[in-house]
Coordinates of N, CA and C and ligand atoms in Angstrom, one line a residue:
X1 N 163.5 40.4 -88.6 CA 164.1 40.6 -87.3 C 163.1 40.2 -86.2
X2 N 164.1 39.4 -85.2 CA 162.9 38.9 -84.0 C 163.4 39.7 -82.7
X3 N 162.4 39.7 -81.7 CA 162.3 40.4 -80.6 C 163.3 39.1 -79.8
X4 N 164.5 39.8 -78.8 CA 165.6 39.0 -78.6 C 164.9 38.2 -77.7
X5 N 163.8 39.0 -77.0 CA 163.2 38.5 -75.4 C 162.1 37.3 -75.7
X6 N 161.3 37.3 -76.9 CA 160.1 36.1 -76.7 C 159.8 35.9 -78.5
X7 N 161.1 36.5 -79.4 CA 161.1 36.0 -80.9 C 160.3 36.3 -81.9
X8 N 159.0 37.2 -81.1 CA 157.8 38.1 -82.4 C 158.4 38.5 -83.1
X9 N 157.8 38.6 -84.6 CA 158.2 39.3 -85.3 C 157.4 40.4 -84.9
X10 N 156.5 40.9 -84.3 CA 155.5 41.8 -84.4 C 156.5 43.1 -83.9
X11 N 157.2 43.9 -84.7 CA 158.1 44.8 -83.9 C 157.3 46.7 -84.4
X12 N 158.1 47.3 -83.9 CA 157.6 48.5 -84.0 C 159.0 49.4 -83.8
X13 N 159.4 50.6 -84.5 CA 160.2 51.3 -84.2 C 159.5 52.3 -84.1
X14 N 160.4 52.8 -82.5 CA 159.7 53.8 -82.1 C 160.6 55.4 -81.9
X15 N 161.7 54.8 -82.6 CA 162.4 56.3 -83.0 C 163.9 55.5 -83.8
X16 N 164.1 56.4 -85.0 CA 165.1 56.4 -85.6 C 166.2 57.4 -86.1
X17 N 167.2 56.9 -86.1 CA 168.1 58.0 -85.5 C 169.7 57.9 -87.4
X18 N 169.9 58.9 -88.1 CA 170.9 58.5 -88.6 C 172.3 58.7 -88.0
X19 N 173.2 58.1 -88.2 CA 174.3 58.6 -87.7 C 175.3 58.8 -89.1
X20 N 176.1 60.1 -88.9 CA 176.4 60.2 -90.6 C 177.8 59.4 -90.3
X21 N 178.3 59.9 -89.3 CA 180.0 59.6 -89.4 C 180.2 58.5 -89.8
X22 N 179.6 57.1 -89.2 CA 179.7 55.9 -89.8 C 178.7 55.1 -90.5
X23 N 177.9 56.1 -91.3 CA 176.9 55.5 -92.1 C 176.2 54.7 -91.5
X24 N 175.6 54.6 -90.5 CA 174.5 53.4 -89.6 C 173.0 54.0 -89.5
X25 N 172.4 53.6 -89.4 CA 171.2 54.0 -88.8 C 170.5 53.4 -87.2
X26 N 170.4 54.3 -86.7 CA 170.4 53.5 -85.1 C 168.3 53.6 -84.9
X27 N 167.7 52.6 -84.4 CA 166.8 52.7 -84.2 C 166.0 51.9 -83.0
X28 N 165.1 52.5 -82.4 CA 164.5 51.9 -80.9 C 163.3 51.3 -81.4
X29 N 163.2 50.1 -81.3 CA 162.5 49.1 -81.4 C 161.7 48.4 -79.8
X30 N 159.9 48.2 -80.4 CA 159.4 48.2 -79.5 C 158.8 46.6 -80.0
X31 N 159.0 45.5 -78.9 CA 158.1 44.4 -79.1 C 156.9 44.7 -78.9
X32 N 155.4 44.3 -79.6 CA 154.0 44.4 -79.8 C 153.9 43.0 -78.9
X33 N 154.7 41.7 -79.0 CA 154.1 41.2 -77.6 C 154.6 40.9 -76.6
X34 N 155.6 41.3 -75.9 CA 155.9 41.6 -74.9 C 156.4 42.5 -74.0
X35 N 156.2 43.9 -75.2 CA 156.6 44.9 -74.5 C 158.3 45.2 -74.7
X36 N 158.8 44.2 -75.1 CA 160.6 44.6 -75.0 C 161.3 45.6 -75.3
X37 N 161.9 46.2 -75.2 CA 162.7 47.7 -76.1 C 163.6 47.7 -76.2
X38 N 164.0 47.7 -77.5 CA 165.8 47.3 -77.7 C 166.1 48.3 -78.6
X39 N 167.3 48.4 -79.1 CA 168.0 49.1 -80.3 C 168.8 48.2 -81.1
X40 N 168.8 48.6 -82.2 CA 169.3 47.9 -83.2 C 169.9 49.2 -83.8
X41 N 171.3 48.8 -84.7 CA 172.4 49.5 -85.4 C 172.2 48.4 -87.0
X42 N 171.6 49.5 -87.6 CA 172.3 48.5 -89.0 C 173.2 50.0 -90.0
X43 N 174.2 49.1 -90.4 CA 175.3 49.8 -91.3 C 174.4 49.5 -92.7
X44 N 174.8 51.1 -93.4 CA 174.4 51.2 -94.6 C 175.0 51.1 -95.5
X45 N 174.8 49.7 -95.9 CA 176.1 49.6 -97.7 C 176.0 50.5 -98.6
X46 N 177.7 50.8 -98.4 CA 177.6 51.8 -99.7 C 179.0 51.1 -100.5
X47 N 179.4 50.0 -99.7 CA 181.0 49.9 -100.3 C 180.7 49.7 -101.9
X48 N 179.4 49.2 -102.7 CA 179.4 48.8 -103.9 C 179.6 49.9 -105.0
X49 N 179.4 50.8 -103.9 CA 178.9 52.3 -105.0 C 179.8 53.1 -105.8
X50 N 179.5 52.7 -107.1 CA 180.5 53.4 -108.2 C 180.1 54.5 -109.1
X51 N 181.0 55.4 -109.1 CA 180.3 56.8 -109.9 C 181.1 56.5 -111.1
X52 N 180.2 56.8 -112.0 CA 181.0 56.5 -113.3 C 181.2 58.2 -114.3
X53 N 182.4 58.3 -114.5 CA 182.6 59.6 -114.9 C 182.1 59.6 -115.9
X54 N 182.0 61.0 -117.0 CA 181.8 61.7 -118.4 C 182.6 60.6 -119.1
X55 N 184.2 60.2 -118.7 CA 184.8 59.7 -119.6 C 184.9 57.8 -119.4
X56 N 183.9 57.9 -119.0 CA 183.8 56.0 -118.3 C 184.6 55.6 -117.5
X57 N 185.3 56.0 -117.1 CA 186.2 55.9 -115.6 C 185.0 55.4 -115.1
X58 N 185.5 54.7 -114.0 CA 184.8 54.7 -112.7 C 185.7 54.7 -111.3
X59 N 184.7 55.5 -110.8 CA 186.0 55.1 -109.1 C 184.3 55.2 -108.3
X60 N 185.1 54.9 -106.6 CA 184.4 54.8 -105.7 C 183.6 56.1 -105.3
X61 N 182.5 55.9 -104.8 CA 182.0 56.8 -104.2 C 182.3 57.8 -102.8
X62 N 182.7 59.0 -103.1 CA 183.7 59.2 -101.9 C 182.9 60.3 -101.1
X63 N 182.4 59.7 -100.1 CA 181.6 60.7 -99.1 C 182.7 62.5 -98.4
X64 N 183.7 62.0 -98.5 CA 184.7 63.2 -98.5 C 185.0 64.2 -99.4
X65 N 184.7 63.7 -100.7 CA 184.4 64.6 -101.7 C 183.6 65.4 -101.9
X66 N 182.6 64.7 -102.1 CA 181.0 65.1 -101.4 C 181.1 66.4 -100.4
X67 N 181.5 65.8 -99.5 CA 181.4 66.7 -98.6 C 182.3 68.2 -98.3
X68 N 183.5 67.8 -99.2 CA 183.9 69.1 -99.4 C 183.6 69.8 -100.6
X69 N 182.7 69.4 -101.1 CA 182.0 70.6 -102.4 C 181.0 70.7 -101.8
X70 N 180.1 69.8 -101.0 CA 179.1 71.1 -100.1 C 179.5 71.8 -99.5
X71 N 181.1 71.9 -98.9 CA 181.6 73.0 -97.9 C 181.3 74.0 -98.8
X72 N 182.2 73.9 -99.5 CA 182.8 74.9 -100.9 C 181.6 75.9 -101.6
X73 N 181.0 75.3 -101.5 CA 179.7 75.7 -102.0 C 178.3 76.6 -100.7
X74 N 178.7 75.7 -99.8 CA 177.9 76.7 -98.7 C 178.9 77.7 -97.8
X75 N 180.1 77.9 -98.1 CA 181.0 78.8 -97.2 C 180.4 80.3 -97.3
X76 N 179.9 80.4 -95.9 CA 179.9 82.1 -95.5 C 178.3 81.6 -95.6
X77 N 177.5 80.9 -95.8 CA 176.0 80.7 -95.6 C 176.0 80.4 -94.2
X78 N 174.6 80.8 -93.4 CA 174.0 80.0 -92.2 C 173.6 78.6 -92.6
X79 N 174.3 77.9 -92.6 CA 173.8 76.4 -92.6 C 174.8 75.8 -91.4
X80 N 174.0 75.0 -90.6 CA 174.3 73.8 -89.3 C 175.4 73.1 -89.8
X81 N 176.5 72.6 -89.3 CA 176.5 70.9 -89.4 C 175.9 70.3 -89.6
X82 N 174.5 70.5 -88.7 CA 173.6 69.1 -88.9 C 173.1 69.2 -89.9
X83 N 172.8 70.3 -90.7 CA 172.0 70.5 -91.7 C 172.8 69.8 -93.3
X84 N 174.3 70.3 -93.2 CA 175.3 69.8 -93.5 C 175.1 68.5 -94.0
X85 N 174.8 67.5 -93.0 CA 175.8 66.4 -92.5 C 174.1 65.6 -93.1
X86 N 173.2 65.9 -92.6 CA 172.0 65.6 -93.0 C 171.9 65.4 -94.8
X87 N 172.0 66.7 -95.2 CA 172.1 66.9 -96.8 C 173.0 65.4 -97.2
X88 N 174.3 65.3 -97.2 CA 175.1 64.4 -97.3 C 174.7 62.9 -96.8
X89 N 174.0 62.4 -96.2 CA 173.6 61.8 -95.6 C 172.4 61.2 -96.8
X90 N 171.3 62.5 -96.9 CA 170.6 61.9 -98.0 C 170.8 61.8 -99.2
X91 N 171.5 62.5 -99.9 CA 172.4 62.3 -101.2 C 173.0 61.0 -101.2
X92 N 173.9 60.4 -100.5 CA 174.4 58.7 -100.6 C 173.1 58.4 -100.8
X93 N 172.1 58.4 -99.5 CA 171.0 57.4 -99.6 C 170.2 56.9 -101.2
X94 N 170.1 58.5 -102.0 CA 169.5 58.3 -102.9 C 170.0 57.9 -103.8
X95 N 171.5 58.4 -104.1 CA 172.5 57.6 -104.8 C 172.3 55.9 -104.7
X96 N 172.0 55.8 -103.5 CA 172.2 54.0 -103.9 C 171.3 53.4 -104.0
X97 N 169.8 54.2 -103.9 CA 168.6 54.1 -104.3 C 168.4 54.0 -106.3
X98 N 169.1 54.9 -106.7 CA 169.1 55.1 -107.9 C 170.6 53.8 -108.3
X99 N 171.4 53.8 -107.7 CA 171.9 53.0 -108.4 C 171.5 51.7 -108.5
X100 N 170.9 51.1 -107.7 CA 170.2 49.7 -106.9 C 170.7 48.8 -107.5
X101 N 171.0 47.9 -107.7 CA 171.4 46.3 -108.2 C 172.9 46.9 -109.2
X102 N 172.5 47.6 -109.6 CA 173.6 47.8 -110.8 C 175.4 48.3 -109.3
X103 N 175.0 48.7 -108.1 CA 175.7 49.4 -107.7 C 176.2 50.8 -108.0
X104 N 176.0 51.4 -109.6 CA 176.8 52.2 -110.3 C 175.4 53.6 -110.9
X105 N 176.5 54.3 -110.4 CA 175.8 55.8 -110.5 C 176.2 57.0 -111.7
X106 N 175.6 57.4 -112.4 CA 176.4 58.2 -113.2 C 177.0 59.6 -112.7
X107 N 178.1 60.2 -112.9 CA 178.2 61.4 -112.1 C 177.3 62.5 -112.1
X108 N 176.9 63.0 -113.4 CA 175.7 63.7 -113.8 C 174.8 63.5 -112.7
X109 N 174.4 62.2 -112.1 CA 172.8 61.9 -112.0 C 173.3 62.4 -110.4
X110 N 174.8 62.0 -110.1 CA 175.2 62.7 -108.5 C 175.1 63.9 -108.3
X111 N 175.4 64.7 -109.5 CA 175.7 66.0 -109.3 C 174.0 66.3 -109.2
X112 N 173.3 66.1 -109.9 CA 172.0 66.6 -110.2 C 171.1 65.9 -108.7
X113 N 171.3 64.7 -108.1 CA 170.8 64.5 -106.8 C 171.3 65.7 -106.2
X114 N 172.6 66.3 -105.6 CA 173.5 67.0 -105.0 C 172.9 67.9 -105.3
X115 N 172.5 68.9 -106.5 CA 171.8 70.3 -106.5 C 170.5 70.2 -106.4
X116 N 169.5 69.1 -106.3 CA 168.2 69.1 -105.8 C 168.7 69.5 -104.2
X117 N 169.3 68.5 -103.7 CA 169.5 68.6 -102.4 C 169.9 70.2 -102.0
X118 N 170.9 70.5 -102.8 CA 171.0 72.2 -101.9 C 170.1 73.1 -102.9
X119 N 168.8 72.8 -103.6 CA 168.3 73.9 -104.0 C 167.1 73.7 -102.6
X120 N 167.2 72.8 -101.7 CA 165.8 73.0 -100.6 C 167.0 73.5 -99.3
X121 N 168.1 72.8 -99.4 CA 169.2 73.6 -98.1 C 169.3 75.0 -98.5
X122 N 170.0 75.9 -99.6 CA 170.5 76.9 -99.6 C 170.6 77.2 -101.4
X123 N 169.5 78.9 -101.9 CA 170.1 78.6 -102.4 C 170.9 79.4 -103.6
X124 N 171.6 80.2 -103.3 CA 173.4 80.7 -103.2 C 173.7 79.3 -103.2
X125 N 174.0 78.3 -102.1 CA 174.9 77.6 -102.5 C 174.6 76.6 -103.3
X126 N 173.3 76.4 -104.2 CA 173.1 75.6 -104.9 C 173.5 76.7 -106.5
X127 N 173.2 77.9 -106.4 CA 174.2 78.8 -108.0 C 175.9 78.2 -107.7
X128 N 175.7 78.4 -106.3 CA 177.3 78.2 -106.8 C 178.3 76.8 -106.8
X129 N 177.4 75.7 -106.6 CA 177.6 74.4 -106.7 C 177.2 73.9 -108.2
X130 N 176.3 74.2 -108.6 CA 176.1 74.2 -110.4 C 177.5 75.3 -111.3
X131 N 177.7 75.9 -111.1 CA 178.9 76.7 -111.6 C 180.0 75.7 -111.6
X132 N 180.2 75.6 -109.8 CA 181.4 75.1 -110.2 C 181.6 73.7 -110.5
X133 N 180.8 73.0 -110.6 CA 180.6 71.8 -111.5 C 179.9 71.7 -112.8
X134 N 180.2 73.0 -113.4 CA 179.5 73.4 -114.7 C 178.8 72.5 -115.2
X135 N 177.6 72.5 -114.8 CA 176.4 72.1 -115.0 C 175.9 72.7 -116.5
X136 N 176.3 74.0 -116.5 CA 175.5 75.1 -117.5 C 177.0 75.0 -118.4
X137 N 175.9 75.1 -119.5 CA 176.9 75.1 -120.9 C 176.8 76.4 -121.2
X138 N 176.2 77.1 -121.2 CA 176.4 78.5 -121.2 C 176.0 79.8 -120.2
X139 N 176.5 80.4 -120.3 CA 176.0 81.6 -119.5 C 174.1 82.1 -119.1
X140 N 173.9 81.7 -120.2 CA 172.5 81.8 -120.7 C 171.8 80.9 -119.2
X141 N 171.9 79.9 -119.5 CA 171.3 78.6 -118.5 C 172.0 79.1 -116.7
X142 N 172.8 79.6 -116.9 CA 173.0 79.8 -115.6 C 172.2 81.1 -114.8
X143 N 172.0 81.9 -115.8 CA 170.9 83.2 -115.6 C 169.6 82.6 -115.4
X144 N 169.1 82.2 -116.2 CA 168.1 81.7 -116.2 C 167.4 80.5 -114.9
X145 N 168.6 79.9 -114.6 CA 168.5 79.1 -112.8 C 168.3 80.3 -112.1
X146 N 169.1 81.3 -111.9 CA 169.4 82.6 -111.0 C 167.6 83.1 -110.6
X147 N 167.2 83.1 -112.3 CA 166.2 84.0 -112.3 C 164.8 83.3 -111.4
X148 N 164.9 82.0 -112.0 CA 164.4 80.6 -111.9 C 163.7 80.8 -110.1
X149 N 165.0 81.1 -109.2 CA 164.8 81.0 -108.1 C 165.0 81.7 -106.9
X150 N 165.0 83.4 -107.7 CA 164.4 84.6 -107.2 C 162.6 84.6 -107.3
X151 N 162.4 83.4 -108.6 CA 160.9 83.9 -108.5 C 160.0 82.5 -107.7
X152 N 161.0 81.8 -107.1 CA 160.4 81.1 -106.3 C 160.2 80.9 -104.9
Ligands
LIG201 ZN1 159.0 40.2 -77.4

């Protein structure tokens, strides 16, 4: 990237901003030789990103889905929108960090980004986002999370 005003590459950002609704990241950019200050929008590809189910299906990665099993899951907790929207926000990211060149994510590896993510947001709604994505094959393992994170 060059400075529009005198072409440096010598740039500097000097605040960055996500935006969830349309996946972009907006950020203010400072030229080091001339001083210029601009913003730049870059859109975050996610169109490649494929979850591949338990049964080798694959479909697209669906931010709406997503997002309504963190509702589901944080209903009746104090959590923000932003806090919300943030969580979801970094789950894609790492999703397509983890999936990198391949484009393709396993669901497991989604679900398991997804409960790291709400075991630092909330976590009630990270017991009850492993539940109901039965994570735990037995009863046993779901006690044992419970216990796991009263003592932490
Ligand atoms: Zn410049």
């Amino acid at each position: 990237m060059r400075c529009p005003s005198c072409l440096s590459t010598d740039l500097k950002v000097t605040d960055s901003r996500n935006h969830i609704e349309d996946s972009s990241i907006h950020r203010r950019r400072l030229c080091l030789s001339c001083g210029h200050k601009f913003r730049t929008t870059e859109r975050i590809e996610n169109k490649a990103l494929l979850v591949i189910k338990r049964d080798g299906r694959r479909e697209s990665f669906d931010r709406e889905k997503l997002r309504h099993g963190l509702i589901r899951a944080l209903e009746k907790r104090d959590v923000s929108a932003e806090s919300l929207a943030q969580a979801i926000f970094h789950i894609e990211q790492q999703a397509i960090s983890l999936a990198s060149s391949s484009g393709e994510i396993n669901s497991d590896d989604l679900g398991g980004l997804t409960l790291t993510e709400l075991k630092s947001l909330d976590p009630v709604a990270y017991v009850r986002f492993a539940s109901v994505y039965k994570m735990f094959q037995d009863p046993n393992e779901f006690i044992e999370e419970i216990k796991e994170l009263t003592h932490s």
